[in-house]
mmCIF file of C-alpha atoms in Angstrom:
data_model
loop_
_atom_site.group_PDB
_atom_site.id
_atom_site.type_symbol
_atom_site.label_atom_id
_atom_site.label_comp_id
_atom_site.label_asym_id
_atom_site.label_seq_id
_atom_site.Cartn_x
_atom_site.Cartn_y
_atom_site.Cartn_z
ATOM 1 C CA UNK A 20 -15.285 -6.805 -19.678
ATOM 2 C CA UNK A 21 -12.059 -8.538 -18.644
ATOM 3 C CA UNK A 22 -9.276 -6.297 -17.365
ATOM 4 C CA UNK A 23 -6.790 -7.449 -20.012
ATOM 5 C CA UNK A 24 -9.332 -6.640 -22.728
ATOM 6 C CA UNK A 25 -9.979 -3.166 -21.311
ATOM 7 C CA UNK A 26 -6.236 -2.455 -21.214
ATOM 8 C CA UNK A 27 -5.832 -3.713 -24.787
ATOM 9 C CA UNK A 28 -3.405 -6.507 -23.884
ATOM 10 C CA UNK A 29 -2.963 -9.022 -26.699
ATOM 11 C CA UNK A 30 -0.700 -11.895 -27.676
ATOM 12 C CA UNK A 31 2.915 -10.760 -28.002
ATOM 13 C CA UNK A 32 2.694 -7.960 -25.442
ATOM 14 C CA UNK A 33 5.230 -7.242 -22.725
ATOM 15 C CA UNK A 34 3.251 -5.239 -20.175
ATOM 16 C CA UNK A 35 4.968 -3.249 -17.412
ATOM 17 C CA UNK A 36 2.867 -2.153 -14.430
ATOM 18 C CA UNK A 37 4.147 0.967 -12.662
ATOM 19 C CA UNK A 38 2.899 3.371 -10.006
ATOM 20 C CA UNK A 39 1.053 2.353 -6.829
ATOM 21 C CA UNK A 40 -2.281 1.284 -5.422
ATOM 22 C CA UNK A 41 -2.875 -2.117 -6.980
ATOM 23 C CA UNK A 42 -0.132 -3.295 -9.353
ATOM 24 C CA UNK A 43 0.046 -6.798 -7.890
ATOM 25 C CA UNK A 44 -3.721 -7.267 -7.909
ATOM 26 C CA UNK A 45 -3.886 -6.042 -11.490
ATOM 27 C CA UNK A 46 -1.149 -8.463 -12.568
ATOM 28 C CA UNK A 47 -2.919 -11.405 -10.914
ATOM 29 C CA UNK A 48 -6.243 -10.453 -12.506
ATOM 30 C CA UNK A 49 -4.712 -9.987 -15.964
ATOM 31 C CA UNK A 50 -2.781 -13.240 -15.648
ATOM 32 C CA UNK A 51 -5.950 -15.147 -14.789
ATOM 33 C CA UNK A 52 -7.849 -13.578 -17.680
ATOM 34 C CA UNK A 53 -5.120 -14.370 -20.190
ATOM 35 C CA UNK A 54 -4.940 -17.978 -19.014
ATOM 36 C CA UNK A 55 -8.694 -18.295 -19.419
ATOM 37 C CA UNK A 56 -8.207 -17.040 -22.975
ATOM 38 C CA UNK A 57 -5.773 -19.894 -23.587
ATOM 39 C CA UNK A 58 -2.516 -17.947 -23.370
ATOM 40 C CA UNK A 59 0.781 -18.749 -21.657
ATOM 41 C CA UNK A 60 1.911 -16.048 -19.208
ATOM 42 C CA UNK A 61 5.206 -15.180 -17.558
ATOM 43 C CA UNK A 62 5.232 -12.762 -14.624
ATOM 44 C CA UNK A 63 8.598 -11.162 -13.847
ATOM 45 C CA UNK A 64 9.297 -8.348 -11.386
ATOM 46 C CA UNK A 65 12.195 -6.033 -12.181
ATOM 47 C CA UNK A 66 12.132 -4.680 -8.609
ATOM 48 C CA UNK A 67 10.783 -7.248 -6.157
ATOM 49 C CA UNK A 68 7.611 -9.193 -5.421
ATOM 50 C CA UNK A 69 6.115 -10.675 -2.283
ATOM 51 C CA UNK A 70 6.286 -14.469 -2.259
ATOM 52 C CA UNK A 71 2.584 -14.741 -1.425
ATOM 53 C CA UNK A 72 1.732 -12.746 -4.548
ATOM 54 C CA UNK A 73 3.918 -14.992 -6.678
ATOM 55 C CA UNK A 74 2.304 -18.119 -5.189
ATOM 56 C CA UNK A 75 -1.141 -16.865 -6.270
ATOM 57 C CA UNK A 76 0.009 -16.706 -9.904
ATOM 58 C CA UNK A 77 1.928 -19.933 -10.472
ATOM 59 C CA UNK A 78 5.184 -21.786 -9.795
ATOM 60 C CA UNK A 79 8.255 -19.680 -9.058
ATOM 61 C CA UNK A 80 11.622 -20.164 -10.760
ATOM 62 C CA UNK A 81 14.740 -18.209 -9.837
ATOM 63 C CA UNK A 82 18.306 -17.796 -11.012
ATOM 64 C CA UNK A 83 20.944 -15.083 -11.102
ATOM 65 C CA UNK A 84 21.968 -16.291 -14.572
ATOM 66 C CA UNK A 85 19.817 -15.262 -17.548
ATOM 67 C CA UNK A 86 20.306 -18.492 -19.496
ATOM 68 C CA UNK A 87 19.579 -20.722 -16.529
ATOM 69 C CA UNK A 88 16.480 -18.696 -15.638
ATOM 70 C CA UNK A 89 15.148 -19.058 -19.150
ATOM 71 C CA UNK A 90 15.719 -22.835 -19.058
ATOM 72 C CA UNK A 91 13.944 -23.150 -15.711
ATOM 73 C CA UNK A 92 11.034 -20.999 -16.935
ATOM 74 C CA UNK A 93 10.670 -23.047 -20.113
ATOM 75 C CA UNK A 94 10.545 -26.270 -18.108
ATOM 76 C CA UNK A 95 7.969 -24.874 -15.677
ATOM 77 C CA UNK A 96 5.832 -23.561 -18.538
ATOM 78 C CA UNK A 97 5.637 -27.056 -19.998
ATOM 79 C CA UNK A 98 3.373 -28.022 -17.098
ATOM 80 C CA UNK A 99 1.854 -24.692 -16.002
ATOM 81 C CA UNK A 100 0.113 -21.924 -18.007
ATOM 82 C CA UNK A 101 1.610 -19.199 -15.802
ATOM 83 C CA UNK A 102 5.050 -18.964 -14.186
ATOM 84 C CA UNK A 103 6.791 -16.330 -12.060
ATOM 85 C CA UNK A 104 10.490 -15.654 -12.705
ATOM 86 C CA UNK A 105 12.840 -13.925 -10.260
ATOM 87 C CA UNK A 106 16.555 -13.573 -9.624
ATOM 88 C CA UNK A 107 16.430 -15.181 -6.179
ATOM 89 C CA UNK A 108 14.972 -14.854 -2.690
ATOM 90 C CA UNK A 109 15.748 -11.553 -0.951
ATOM 91 C CA UNK A 110 14.207 -12.924 2.237
ATOM 92 C CA UNK A 111 11.783 -15.692 3.113
ATOM 93 C CA UNK A 112 8.924 -13.470 1.904
ATOM 94 C CA UNK A 113 10.388 -11.464 -1.009
ATOM 95 C CA UNK A 114 11.466 -12.453 -4.489
ATOM 96 C CA UNK A 115 14.210 -10.415 -6.157
ATOM 97 C CA UNK A 116 13.594 -8.839 -9.552
ATOM 98 C CA UNK A 117 15.272 -9.812 -12.785
ATOM 99 C CA UNK A 118 17.448 -7.560 -14.897
ATOM 100 C CA UNK A 119 15.152 -5.578 -17.236
ATOM 101 C CA UNK A 120 17.427 -6.613 -20.105
ATOM 102 C CA UNK A 121 16.438 -10.254 -19.609
ATOM 103 C CA UNK A 122 12.759 -9.673 -20.319
ATOM 104 C CA UNK A 123 13.061 -9.736 -24.106
ATOM 105 C CA UNK A 124 14.565 -13.234 -24.070
ATOM 106 C CA UNK A 125 11.985 -14.533 -21.596
ATOM 107 C CA UNK A 126 9.189 -13.127 -23.763
ATOM 108 C CA UNK A 127 10.011 -15.651 -26.483
ATOM 109 C CA UNK A 128 8.711 -18.416 -24.201
ATOM 110 C CA UNK A 129 5.138 -17.171 -23.724
ATOM 111 C CA UNK A 130 2.230 -15.281 -25.242
ATOM 112 C CA UNK A 131 2.361 -12.368 -22.774
ATOM 113 C CA UNK A 132 4.866 -11.152 -20.165
ATOM 114 C CA UNK A 133 3.624 -9.135 -17.179
ATOM 115 C CA UNK A 134 6.287 -7.079 -15.390
ATOM 116 C CA UNK A 135 5.990 -5.490 -11.965
ATOM 117 C CA UNK A 136 8.406 -2.642 -12.604
ATOM 118 C CA UNK A 137 7.893 -0.333 -9.644
ATOM 119 C CA UNK A 138 7.653 -0.237 -5.861
ATOM 120 C CA UNK A 139 5.230 1.716 -3.698
ATOM 121 C CA UNK A 140 5.221 0.180 -0.201
ATOM 122 C CA UNK A 141 1.478 -0.444 -0.590
ATOM 123 C CA UNK A 142 0.601 3.249 -0.739
ATOM 124 C CA UNK A 143 -2.300 4.324 -3.003
ATOM 125 C CA UNK A 144 -0.203 6.755 -5.052
ATOM 126 C CA UNK A 145 3.470 7.685 -5.394
ATOM 127 C CA UNK A 146 6.030 10.195 -6.475
ATOM 128 C CA UNK A 147 8.335 8.616 -9.057
ATOM 129 C CA UNK A 148 12.042 9.087 -8.340
ATOM 130 C CA UNK A 149 14.626 9.642 -11.061
ATOM 131 C CA UNK A 150 15.771 5.997 -10.963
ATOM 132 C CA UNK A 151 12.213 4.629 -11.292
ATOM 133 C CA UNK A 152 10.528 2.665 -12.763
ATOM 134 C CA UNK A 153 12.729 -0.280 -13.847
ATOM 135 C CA UNK A 154 11.269 -0.581 -17.352
ATOM 136 C CA UNK A 155 12.468 -3.225 -19.807
ATOM 137 C CA UNK A 156 13.297 -2.002 -23.303
ATOM 138 C CA UNK A 157 11.079 -4.849 -24.526
ATOM 139 C CA UNK A 158 7.934 -3.291 -23.008
ATOM 140 C CA UNK A 159 5.132 -2.828 -25.522
ATOM 141 C CA UNK A 160 2.607 -1.415 -23.015
ATOM 142 C CA UNK A 161 3.173 0.496 -19.758
ATOM 143 C CA UNK A 162 0.246 0.720 -17.329
ATOM 144 C CA UNK A 163 0.373 3.426 -14.638
ATOM 145 C CA UNK A 164 -1.673 2.456 -11.571
ATOM 146 C CA UNK A 165 -3.073 4.475 -8.656
ATOM 147 C CA UNK A 166 -6.009 4.114 -6.255
ATOM 148 C CA UNK A 167 -8.820 6.651 -6.439
ATOM 149 C CA UNK A 168 -8.946 6.856 -2.637
ATOM 150 C CA UNK A 169 -5.710 8.861 -2.709
ATOM 151 C CA UNK A 170 -7.787 11.775 -3.992
ATOM 152 C CA UNK A 171 -8.460 14.284 -1.221
ATOM 153 C CA UNK A 172 -5.901 12.819 1.177
ATOM 154 C CA UNK A 173 -2.878 14.790 2.413
ATOM 155 C CA UNK A 174 0.566 14.496 0.883
ATOM 156 C CA UNK A 175 2.327 12.586 3.658
ATOM 157 C CA UNK A 176 4.109 9.304 4.349
ATOM 158 C CA UNK A 177 0.868 7.533 5.215
ATOM 159 C CA UNK A 178 -0.839 8.209 1.884
ATOM 160 C CA UNK A 179 1.980 8.775 -0.631
ATOM 161 C CA UNK A 180 5.133 6.818 -1.424
ATOM 162 C CA UNK A 181 7.948 9.360 -1.803
ATOM 163 C CA UNK A 182 5.805 12.371 -0.783
ATOM 164 C CA UNK A 183 8.667 14.840 -1.327
ATOM 165 C CA UNK A 184 9.031 13.687 -4.930
ATOM 166 C CA UNK A 185 5.254 13.859 -5.366
ATOM 167 C CA UNK A 186 5.245 17.458 -4.132
ATOM 168 C CA UNK A 187 8.099 18.465 -6.428
ATOM 169 C CA UNK A 188 6.307 16.953 -9.412
ATOM 170 C CA UNK A 189 2.772 18.155 -8.763
ATOM 171 C CA UNK A 190 3.251 21.402 -6.857
ATOM 172 C CA UNK A 191 1.055 20.142 -4.012
ATOM 173 C CA UNK A 192 3.065 20.740 -0.841
ATOM 174 C CA UNK A 193 3.494 18.507 2.206
ATOM 175 C CA UNK A 194 0.242 18.150 4.132
ATOM 176 C CA UNK A 195 -1.819 19.690 1.349
ATOM 177 C CA UNK A 196 -4.687 17.836 -0.310
ATOM 178 C CA UNK A 197 -4.190 15.733 -3.439
ATOM 179 C CA UNK A 198 -6.280 17.237 -6.237
ATOM 180 C CA UNK A 199 -7.497 15.540 -9.438
ATOM 181 C CA UNK A 200 -4.859 17.438 -11.386
ATOM 182 C CA UNK A 201 -2.078 16.333 -9.033
ATOM 183 C CA UNK A 202 -3.310 12.734 -9.172
ATOM 184 C CA UNK A 203 -3.233 12.783 -12.970
ATOM 185 C CA UNK A 204 0.147 14.523 -13.080
ATOM 186 C CA UNK A 205 1.696 11.863 -10.818
ATOM 187 C CA UNK A 206 0.732 9.248 -13.410
ATOM 188 C CA UNK A 207 1.207 11.121 -16.679
ATOM 189 C CA UNK A 208 4.423 12.983 -15.816
ATOM 190 C CA UNK A 209 5.765 10.667 -13.141
ATOM 191 C CA UNK A 210 4.959 6.997 -13.720
ATOM 192 C CA UNK A 211 4.812 7.379 -17.517
ATOM 193 C CA UNK A 212 7.577 9.966 -17.926
ATOM 194 C CA UNK A 213 10.269 7.545 -19.125
ATOM 195 C CA UNK A 214 8.281 5.293 -21.433
ATOM 196 C CA UNK A 215 9.937 4.623 -24.762
ATOM 197 C CA UNK A 216 8.041 6.162 -27.686
ATOM 198 C CA UNK A 217 7.524 2.708 -29.228
ATOM 199 C CA UNK A 218 5.437 1.541 -26.244
ATOM 200 C CA UNK A 219 1.730 2.160 -25.690
ATOM 201 C CA UNK A 220 0.544 3.667 -22.415
ATOM 202 C CA UNK A 221 -2.512 3.309 -20.214
ATOM 203 C CA UNK A 222 -3.706 4.454 -16.796
ATOM 204 C CA UNK A 223 -5.522 2.117 -14.412
ATOM 205 C CA UNK A 224 -7.473 3.733 -11.576
ATOM 206 C CA UNK A 225 -8.283 1.190 -8.872
ATOM 207 C CA UNK A 226 -10.669 1.231 -5.912
ATOM 208 C CA UNK A 227 -13.568 2.455 -8.065
ATOM 209 C CA UNK A 228 -17.195 1.644 -7.198
ATOM 210 C CA UNK A 229 -20.478 3.138 -8.464
ATOM 211 C CA UNK A 230 -21.131 6.362 -6.568
ATOM 212 C CA UNK A 231 -18.682 8.906 -5.179
ATOM 213 C CA UNK A 232 -15.498 7.089 -6.171
ATOM 214 C CA UNK A 233 -16.808 6.661 -9.721
ATOM 215 C CA UNK A 234 -17.480 10.385 -9.893
ATOM 216 C CA UNK A 235 -13.994 11.126 -8.561
ATOM 217 C CA UNK A 236 -12.433 8.722 -11.070
ATOM 218 C CA UNK A 237 -14.298 10.430 -13.904
ATOM 219 C CA UNK A 238 -12.809 13.806 -12.934
ATOM 220 C CA UNK A 239 -9.314 12.256 -12.779
ATOM 221 C CA UNK A 240 -9.905 10.628 -16.172
ATOM 222 C CA UNK A 241 -10.591 13.987 -17.770
ATOM 223 C CA UNK A 242 -7.372 15.340 -16.249
ATOM 224 C CA UNK A 243 -5.467 12.363 -17.666
ATOM 225 C CA UNK A 244 -6.961 12.948 -21.112
ATOM 226 C CA UNK A 245 -5.793 16.575 -20.906
ATOM 227 C CA UNK A 246 -2.285 15.240 -20.242
ATOM 228 C CA UNK A 247 -2.444 13.021 -23.342
ATOM 229 C CA UNK A 248 -3.113 9.740 -21.508
ATOM 230 C CA UNK A 249 -6.004 8.573 -23.670
ATOM 231 C CA UNK A 250 -6.345 4.933 -22.588
ATOM 232 C CA UNK A 251 -7.880 5.044 -19.090
ATOM 233 C CA UNK A 252 -9.458 2.064 -17.331
ATOM 234 C CA UNK A 253 -11.359 2.033 -14.029
ATOM 235 C CA UNK A 254 -11.558 -1.083 -11.860
ATOM 236 C CA UNK A 255 -12.901 -2.131 -8.475
ATOM 237 C CA UNK A 256 -9.611 -3.800 -7.533
ATOM 238 C CA UNK A 257 -8.787 -5.160 -4.978
ATOM 239 C CA UNK A 258 -12.179 -6.846 -5.514
ATOM 240 C CA UNK A 259 -11.675 -10.218 -7.172
ATOM 241 C CA UNK A 260 -12.849 -10.542 -9.821
ATOM 242 C CA UNK A 261 -13.013 -6.774 -10.278
ATOM 243 C CA UNK A 262 -15.641 -4.831 -12.121
ATOM 244 C CA UNK A 263 -14.082 -2.927 -14.995
ATOM 245 C CA UNK A 264 -15.171 0.199 -16.844
ATOM 246 C CA UNK A 265 -13.726 2.101 -19.789
ATOM 247 C CA UNK A 266 -14.730 5.811 -19.687
#
């Protein structure tokens, strides 16, 4: 099964990826799958994106003006099935995010928009601060991501982005072990806490392989179901192409 199929992504969707532990890899995989299905794709961060990640997807266009950015994206899409749109270069390696309010207009150019709407400093799981994620109102699906290997690790700077926020949300204190319930709570009541009621939700657990991690992911899945996150997908990301399972 393709990852976009497992997540239920279809033509007309604006999909925001939030959380930690594999958002960029998921976006690249979904983008590739949608292109293979004959769809045009626009990838747009609302926070920031590494230039190397953008290069893997397609040509990059940038502007600090919404109208100009749309014109540049439309031109690039005439010759490429996938384009990345940003506001400008923050540094030689980082692309700045676009205003979330611009996403609806950009969506008219393509079949599917994929939005990286959160930051995590490459940690496997995160605590979501009050100002996060940067979700566009146009989002039709929000996918909360975390890596199964966070399970059983301590709540600290090495393993958790914003560990203090994670502790406040889950009740698991600094240095204590991340439980399946805390893992699920970080997604259901953190990453997905501010999703508009009109948007669908899903959880994507990465780093899953047959064996122990699959067993761990199954326990987390049940905790997510108990927290009303019904659409859960497991994937072997960062493997490319990943194996994908729907519990």
